[in-house]
GROMACS .gro file of C-alpha atoms in nm:
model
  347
    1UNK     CA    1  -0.329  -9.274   3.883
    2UNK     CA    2  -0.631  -9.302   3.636
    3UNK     CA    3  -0.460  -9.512   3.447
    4UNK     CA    4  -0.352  -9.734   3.710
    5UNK     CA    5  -0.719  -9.763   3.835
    6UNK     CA    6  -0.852  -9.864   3.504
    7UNK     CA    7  -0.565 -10.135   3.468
    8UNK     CA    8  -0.712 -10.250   3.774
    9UNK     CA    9  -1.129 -10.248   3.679
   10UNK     CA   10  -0.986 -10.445   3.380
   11UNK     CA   11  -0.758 -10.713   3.572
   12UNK     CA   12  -1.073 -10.728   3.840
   13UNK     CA   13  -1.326 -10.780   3.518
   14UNK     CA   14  -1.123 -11.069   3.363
   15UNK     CA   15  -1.032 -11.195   3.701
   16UNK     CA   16  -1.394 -11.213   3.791
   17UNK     CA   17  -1.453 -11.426   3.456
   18UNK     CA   18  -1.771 -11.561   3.316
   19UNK     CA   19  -1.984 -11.809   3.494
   20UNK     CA   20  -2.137 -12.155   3.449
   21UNK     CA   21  -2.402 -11.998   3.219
   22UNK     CA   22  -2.172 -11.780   3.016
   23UNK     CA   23  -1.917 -12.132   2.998
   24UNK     CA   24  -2.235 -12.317   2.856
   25UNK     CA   25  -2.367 -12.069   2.615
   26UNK     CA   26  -2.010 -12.005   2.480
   27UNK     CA   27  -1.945 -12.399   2.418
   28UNK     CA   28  -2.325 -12.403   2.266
   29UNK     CA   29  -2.231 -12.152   1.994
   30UNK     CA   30  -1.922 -12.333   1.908
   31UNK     CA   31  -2.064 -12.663   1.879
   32UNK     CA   32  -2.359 -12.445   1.618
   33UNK     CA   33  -2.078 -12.312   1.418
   34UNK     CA   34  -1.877 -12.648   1.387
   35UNK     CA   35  -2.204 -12.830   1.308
   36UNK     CA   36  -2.276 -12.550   1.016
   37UNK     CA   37  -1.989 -12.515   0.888
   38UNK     CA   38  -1.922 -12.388   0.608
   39UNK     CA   39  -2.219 -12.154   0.623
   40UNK     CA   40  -2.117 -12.065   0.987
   41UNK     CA   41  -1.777 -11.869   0.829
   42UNK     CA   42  -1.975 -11.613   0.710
   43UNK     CA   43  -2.095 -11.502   1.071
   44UNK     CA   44  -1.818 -11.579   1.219
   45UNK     CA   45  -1.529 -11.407   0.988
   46UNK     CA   46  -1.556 -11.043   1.010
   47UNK     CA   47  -1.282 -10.797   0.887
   48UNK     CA   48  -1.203 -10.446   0.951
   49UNK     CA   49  -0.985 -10.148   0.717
   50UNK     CA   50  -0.685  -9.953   0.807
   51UNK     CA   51  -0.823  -9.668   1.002
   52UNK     CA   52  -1.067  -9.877   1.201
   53UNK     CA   53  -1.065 -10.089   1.525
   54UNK     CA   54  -1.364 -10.299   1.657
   55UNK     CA   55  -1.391 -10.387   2.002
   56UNK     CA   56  -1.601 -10.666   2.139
   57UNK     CA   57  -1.827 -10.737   2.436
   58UNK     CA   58  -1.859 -11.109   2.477
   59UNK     CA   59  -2.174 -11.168   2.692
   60UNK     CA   60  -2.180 -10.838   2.851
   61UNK     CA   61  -1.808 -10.825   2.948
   62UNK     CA   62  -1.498 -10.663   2.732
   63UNK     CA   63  -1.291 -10.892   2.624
   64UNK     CA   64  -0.933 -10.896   2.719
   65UNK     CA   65  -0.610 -10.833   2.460
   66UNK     CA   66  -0.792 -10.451   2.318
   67UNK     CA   67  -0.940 -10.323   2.011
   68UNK     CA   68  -0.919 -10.576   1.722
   69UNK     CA   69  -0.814 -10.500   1.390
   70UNK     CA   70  -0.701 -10.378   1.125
   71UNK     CA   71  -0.762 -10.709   0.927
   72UNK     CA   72  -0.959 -11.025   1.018
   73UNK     CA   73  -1.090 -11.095   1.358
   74UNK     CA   74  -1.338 -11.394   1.471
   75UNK     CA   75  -1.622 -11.334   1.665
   76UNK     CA   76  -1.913 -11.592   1.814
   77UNK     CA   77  -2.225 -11.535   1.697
   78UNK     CA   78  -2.496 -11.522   1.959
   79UNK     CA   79  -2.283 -11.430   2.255
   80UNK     CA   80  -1.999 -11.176   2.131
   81UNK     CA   81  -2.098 -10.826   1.981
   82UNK     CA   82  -1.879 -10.582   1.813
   83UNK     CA   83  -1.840 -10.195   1.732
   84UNK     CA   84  -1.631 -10.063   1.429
   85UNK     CA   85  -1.445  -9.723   1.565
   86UNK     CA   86  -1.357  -9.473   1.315
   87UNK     CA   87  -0.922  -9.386   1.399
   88UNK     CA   88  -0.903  -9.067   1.120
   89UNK     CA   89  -0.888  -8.738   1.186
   90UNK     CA   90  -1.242  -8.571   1.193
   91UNK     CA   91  -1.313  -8.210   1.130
   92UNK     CA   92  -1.579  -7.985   1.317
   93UNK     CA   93  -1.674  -7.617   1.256
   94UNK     CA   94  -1.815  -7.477   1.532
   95UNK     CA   95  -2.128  -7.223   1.460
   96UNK     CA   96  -2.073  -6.872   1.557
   97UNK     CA   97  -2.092  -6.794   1.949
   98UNK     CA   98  -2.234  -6.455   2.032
   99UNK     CA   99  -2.016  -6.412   2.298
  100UNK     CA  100  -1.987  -6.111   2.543
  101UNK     CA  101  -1.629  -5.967   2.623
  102UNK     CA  102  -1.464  -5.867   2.909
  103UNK     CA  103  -1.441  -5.479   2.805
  104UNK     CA  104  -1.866  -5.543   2.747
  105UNK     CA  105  -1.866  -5.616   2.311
  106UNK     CA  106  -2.105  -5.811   2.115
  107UNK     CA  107  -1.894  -6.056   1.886
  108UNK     CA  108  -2.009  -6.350   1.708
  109UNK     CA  109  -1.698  -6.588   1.686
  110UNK     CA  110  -1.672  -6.935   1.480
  111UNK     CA  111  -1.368  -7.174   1.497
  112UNK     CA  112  -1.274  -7.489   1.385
  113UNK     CA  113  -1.166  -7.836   1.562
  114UNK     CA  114  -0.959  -8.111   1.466
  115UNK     CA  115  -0.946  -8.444   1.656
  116UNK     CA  116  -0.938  -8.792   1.680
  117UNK     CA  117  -0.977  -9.153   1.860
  118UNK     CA  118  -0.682  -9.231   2.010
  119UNK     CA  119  -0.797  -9.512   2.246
  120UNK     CA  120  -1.096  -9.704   2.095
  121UNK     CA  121  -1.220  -9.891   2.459
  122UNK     CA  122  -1.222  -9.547   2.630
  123UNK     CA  123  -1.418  -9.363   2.313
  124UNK     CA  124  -1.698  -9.696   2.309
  125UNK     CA  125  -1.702  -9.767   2.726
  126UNK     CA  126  -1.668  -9.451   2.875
  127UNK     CA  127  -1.920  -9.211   2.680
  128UNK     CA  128  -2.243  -9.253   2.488
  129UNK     CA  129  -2.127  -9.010   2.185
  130UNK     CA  130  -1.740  -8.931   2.163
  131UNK     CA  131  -1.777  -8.711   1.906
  132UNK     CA  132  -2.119  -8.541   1.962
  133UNK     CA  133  -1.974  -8.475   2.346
  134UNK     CA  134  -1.619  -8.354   2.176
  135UNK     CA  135  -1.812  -8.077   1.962
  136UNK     CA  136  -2.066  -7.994   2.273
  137UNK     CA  137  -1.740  -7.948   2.472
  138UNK     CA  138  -1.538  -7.735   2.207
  139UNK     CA  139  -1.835  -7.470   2.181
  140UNK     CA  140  -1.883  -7.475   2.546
  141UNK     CA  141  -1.488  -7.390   2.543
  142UNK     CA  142  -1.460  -7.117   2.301
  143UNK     CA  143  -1.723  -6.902   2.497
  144UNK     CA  144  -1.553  -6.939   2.849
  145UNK     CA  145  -1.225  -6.879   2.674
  146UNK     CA  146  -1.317  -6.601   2.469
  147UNK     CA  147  -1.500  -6.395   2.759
  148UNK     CA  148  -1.260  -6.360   2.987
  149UNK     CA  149  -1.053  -6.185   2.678
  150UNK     CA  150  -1.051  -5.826   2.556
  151UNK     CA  151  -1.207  -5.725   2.202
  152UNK     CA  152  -0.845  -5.649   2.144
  153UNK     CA  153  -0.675  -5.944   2.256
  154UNK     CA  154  -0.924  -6.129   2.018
  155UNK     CA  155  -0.789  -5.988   1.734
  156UNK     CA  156  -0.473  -5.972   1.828
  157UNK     CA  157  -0.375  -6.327   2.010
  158UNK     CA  158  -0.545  -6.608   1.856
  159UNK     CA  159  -0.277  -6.836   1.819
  160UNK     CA  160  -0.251  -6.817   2.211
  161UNK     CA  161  -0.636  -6.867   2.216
  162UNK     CA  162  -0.603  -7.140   2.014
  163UNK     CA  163  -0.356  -7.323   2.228
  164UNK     CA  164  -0.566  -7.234   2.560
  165UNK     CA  165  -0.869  -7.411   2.400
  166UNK     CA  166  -0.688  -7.701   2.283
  167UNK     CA  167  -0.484  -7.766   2.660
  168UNK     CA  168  -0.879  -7.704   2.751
  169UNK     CA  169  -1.029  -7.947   2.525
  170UNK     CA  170  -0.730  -8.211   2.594
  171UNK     CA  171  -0.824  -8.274   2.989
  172UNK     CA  172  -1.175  -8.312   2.935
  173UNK     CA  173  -1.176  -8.574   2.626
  174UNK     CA  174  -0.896  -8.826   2.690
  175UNK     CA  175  -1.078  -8.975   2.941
  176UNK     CA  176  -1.300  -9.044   2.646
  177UNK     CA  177  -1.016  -9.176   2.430
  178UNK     CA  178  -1.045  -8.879   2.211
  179UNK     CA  179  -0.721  -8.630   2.119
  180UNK     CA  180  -0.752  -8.297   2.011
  181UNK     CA  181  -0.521  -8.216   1.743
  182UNK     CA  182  -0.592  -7.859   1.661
  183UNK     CA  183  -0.824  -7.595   1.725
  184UNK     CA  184  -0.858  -7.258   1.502
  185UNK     CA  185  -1.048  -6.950   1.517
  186UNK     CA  186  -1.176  -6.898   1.205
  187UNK     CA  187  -1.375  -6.571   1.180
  188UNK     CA  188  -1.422  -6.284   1.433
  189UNK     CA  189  -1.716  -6.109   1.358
  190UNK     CA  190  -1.825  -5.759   1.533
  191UNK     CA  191  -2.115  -5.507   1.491
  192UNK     CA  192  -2.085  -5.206   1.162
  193UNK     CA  193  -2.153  -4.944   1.382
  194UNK     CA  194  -1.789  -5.053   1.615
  195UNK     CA  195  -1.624  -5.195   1.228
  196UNK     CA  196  -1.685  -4.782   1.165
  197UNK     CA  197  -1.561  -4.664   1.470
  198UNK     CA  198  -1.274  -4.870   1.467
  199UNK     CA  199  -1.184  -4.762   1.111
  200UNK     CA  200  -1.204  -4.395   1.224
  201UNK     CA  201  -0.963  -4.464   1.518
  202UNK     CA  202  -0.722  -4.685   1.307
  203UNK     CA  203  -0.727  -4.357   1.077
  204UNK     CA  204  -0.638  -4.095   1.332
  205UNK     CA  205  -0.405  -4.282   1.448
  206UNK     CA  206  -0.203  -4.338   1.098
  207UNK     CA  207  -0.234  -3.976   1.037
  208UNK     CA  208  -0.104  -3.859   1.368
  209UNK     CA  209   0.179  -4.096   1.291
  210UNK     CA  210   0.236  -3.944   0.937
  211UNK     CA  211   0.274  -3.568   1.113
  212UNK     CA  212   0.480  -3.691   1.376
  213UNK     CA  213   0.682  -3.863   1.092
  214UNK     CA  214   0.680  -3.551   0.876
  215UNK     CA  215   0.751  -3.315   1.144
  216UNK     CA  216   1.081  -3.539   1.232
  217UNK     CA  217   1.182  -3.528   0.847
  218UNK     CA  218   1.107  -3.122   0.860
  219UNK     CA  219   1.354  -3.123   1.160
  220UNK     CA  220   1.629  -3.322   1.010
  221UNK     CA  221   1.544  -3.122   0.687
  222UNK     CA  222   1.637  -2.774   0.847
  223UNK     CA  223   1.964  -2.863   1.071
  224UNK     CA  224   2.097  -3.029   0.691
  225UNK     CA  225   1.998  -2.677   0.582
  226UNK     CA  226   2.134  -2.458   0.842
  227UNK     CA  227   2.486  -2.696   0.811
  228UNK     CA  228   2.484  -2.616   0.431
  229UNK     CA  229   2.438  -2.248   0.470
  230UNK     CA  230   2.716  -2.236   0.689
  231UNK     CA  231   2.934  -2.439   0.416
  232UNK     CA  232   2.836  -2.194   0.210
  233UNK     CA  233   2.923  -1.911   0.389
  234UNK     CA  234   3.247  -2.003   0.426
  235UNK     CA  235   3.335  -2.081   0.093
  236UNK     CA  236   3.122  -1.892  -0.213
  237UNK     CA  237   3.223  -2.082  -0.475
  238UNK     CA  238   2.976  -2.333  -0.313
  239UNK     CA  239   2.688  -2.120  -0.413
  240UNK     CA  240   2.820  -2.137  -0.797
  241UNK     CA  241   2.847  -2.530  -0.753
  242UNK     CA  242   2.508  -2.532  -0.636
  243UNK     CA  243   2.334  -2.321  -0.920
  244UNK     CA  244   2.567  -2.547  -1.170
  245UNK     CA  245   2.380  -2.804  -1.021
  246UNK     CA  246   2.043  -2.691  -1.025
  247UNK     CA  247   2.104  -2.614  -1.404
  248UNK     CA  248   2.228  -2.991  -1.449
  249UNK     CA  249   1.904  -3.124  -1.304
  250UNK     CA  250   1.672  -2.910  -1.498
  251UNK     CA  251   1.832  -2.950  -1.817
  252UNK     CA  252   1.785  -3.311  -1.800
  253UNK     CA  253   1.388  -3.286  -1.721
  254UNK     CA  254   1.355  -2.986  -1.899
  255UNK     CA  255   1.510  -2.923  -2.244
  256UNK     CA  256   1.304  -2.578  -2.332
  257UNK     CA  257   1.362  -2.398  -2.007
  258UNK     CA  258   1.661  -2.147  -1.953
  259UNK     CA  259   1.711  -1.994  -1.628
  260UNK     CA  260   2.012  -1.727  -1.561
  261UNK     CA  261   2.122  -1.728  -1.212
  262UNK     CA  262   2.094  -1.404  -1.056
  263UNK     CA  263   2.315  -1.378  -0.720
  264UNK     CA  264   2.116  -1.264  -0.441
  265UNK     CA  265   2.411  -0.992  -0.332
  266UNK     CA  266   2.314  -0.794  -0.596
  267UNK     CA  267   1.943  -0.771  -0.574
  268UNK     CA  268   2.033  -0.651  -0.218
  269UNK     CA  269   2.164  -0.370  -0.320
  270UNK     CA  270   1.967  -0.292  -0.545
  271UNK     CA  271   1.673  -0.327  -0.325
  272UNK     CA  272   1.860  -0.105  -0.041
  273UNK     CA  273   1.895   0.221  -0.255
  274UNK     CA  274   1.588   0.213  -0.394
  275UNK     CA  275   1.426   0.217  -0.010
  276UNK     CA  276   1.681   0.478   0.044
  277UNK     CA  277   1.579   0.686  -0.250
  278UNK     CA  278   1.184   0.653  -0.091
  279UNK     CA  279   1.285   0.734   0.206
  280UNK     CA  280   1.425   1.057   0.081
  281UNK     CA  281   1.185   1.144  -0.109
  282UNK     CA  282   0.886   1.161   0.189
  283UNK     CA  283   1.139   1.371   0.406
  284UNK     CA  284   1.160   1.640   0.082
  285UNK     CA  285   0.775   1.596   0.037
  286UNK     CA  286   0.708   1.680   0.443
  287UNK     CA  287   0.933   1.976   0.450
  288UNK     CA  288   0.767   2.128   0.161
  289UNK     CA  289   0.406   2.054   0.334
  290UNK     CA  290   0.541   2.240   0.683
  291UNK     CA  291   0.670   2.537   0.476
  292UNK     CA  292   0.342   2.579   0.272
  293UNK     CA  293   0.161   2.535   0.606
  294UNK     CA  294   0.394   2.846   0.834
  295UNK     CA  295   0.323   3.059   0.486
  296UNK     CA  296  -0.021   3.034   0.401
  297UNK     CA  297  -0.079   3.099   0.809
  298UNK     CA  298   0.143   3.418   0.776
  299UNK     CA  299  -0.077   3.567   0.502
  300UNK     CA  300  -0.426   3.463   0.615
  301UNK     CA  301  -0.451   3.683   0.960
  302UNK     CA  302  -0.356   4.048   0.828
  303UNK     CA  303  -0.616   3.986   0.558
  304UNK     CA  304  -0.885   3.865   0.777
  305UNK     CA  305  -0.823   4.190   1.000
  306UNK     CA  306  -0.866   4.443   0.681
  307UNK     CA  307  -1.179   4.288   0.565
  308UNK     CA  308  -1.348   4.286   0.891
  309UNK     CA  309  -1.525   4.612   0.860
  310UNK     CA  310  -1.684   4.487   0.506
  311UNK     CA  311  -1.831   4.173   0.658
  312UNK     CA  312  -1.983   4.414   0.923
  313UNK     CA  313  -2.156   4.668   0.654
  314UNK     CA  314  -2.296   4.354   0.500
  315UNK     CA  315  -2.469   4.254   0.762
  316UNK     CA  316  -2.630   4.632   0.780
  317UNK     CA  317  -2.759   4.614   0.445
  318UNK     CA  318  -2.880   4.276   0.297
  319UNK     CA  319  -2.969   4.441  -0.040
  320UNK     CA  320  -2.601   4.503  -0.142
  321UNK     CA  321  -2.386   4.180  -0.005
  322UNK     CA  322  -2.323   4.028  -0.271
  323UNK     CA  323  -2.227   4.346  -0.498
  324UNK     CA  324  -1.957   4.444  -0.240
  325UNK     CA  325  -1.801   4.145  -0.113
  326UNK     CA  326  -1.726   4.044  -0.476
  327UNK     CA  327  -1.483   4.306  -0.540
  328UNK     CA  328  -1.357   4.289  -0.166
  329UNK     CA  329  -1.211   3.955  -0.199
  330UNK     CA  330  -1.086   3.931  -0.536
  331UNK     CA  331  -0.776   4.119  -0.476
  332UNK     CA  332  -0.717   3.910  -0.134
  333UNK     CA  333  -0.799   3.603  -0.316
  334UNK     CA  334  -0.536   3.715  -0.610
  335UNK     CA  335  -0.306   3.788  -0.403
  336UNK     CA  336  -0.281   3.479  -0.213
  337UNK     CA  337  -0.245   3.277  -0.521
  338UNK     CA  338   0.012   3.490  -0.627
  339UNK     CA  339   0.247   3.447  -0.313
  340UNK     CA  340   0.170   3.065  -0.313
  341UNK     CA  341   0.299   3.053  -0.679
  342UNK     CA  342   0.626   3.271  -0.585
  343UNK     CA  343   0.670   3.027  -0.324
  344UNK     CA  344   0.637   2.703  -0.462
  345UNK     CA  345   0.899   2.884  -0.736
  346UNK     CA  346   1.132   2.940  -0.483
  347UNK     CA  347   1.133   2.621  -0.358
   0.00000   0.00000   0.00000
């Protein structure tokens, strides 16, 4: 439809035509050149490179047939004018967009466009500044794409950011007769304080990964184990392969060290008789103490009942205590040592 309706502006334009004026000023400036020629050639001849097209307004009005060019192309001095249109590729960073995103971050974002004219009429008749109204555009772009986006999907999707904003970018210039050919995001910048917080998540996360990774090997690790043992236990000669083994693999690391394999079968037994011979040894050593205890209390009341009567006459006179106690308890205290050593004899 737009296209259609600017076939039909053009076909109304040249249908229209110039008038009597226009007819007489155009046959005026080619009766000036003919009278001045040669001289005239050098308004009239104008030439154009590869990656350029002019077009030309004769009197006001666009002249019919499109852009001219590349090469040579006549023009009428006085009543046509011309405009050279640049067809290669041109490149535009856009400056960095503080731009707010939808979970509420601060980023400063900078991407780069690439277009072109594709249609020279549209980029001279139907804007002011093609290109200044391309780059105005493409900023304009990258903040209403970018806040409707994630901090995460920033990061994450920019090719699919890059082909939103050049689908954007491609409605609003070709009426303008310009073609975006690529758009980039170049840098995504965010604050220190979030770079650190990020880097702290991004790190718990790796090592809760590495203990769920470790804890999987420990896992397979033990069933492996538990299989061998069982090998094992069915058929000893295993265990001598396996010490064979270990021998092999330290001998070649190394040279100087000499281990003997001691089977574990034996240390077991070992290791079981001497805890028996400790736990025969306390029984001996508890009998002894529950003999020595029913003895010494056998021996200690008939003494304390024939010595009562001299701890009574000391307390009568204070004088003479010490002079006869001391004989008093000698023989008791003799005596008792003497039955403790008989005892301990006869045990």
């Amino acid at each position: 439809m737009a296209h259609s309706d600017k076939d039909s502006q053009e076909k109304q334009a040249c249908e229209e035509g110039p008038g009597i004026c226009a007819m007489m000023l155009t046959i005026f400036s080619l009766f000036l050149i003919v009278i001045s020629l040669p001289l005239s050639l050098f308004c009239v001849v104008k030439v154009v490179q590869e990656y350029e097209r002019a077009v030309i307004f004769r009197l006001g009005h666009l002249l019919t047939g499109g852009a001219r060019g590349p090469g040579v192309f006549f023009v009428i001095p006085c009543v046509d004018v011309y405009e050279k249109v640049d067809m290669r590729s041109q490149t535009y960073e856009i400056p960095p967009q503080e731009i707010l995103t939808k979970d509420s971050v601060t980023v400063f974002v900078n991407a780069i466009m690439y277009y072109k004219v594709a249609n020279a009429i549209h980029a001279v008749a139907n804007v002011d500044d093609y290109s200044g109204s391309a780059r105005l555009l493409a900023a304009t772009t990258l903040r209403n794409v970018l806040g409707t986006l994630t901090l995460g999907d920033i990061l994450c999707q920019r090719e699919s950011i890059a082909k939103e904003m050049k689908e954007t970018l491609d409605e609003g210039t070709e009426p303008w007769g310009v073609m975006v050919e690529r758009v980039e995001v170049k840098d995504v910048r965010v604050p220190e304080q979030l770079q650190r917080a990020m880097a702290a998540e991004a790190e718990a996360a790796r090592n809760a990964r590495a203990k769920v990774i470790a804890a999987e090997g420990e896992h397979k690790a033990s069933r492996s184990l538990r299989l061998a043992a069982e090998v094992i236990t069915d058929s000893p000669a295993a265990l001598q392969l396996r010490y064979l083994q270990t021998l092999n693999g330290i001998s070649a690391e190394n040279n100087s060290t000499i281990i003997f394999p001691v089977p574990i079968d034996i240390m077991s037994s070992f290791m079981q008789s001497s805890s028996n011979n400790q736990q025969q040894q306390q029984f001996h050593q508890q009998q002894q103490f529950q003999q020595f205890q029913q003895m010494s209390q056998g021996f200690s009341q008939p003494s304390f009942q024939q010595h009562a009567p001299s701890f009574s006459q000391t307390q009568e006179s204070q004088t003479n205590v010490d002079k006869s106690d001391e004989p008093a308890s000698r023989p008791d205290e003799c005596s008792l040592q003497h039955l403790m050593g008989k005892e301990r004899q006869a045990l």
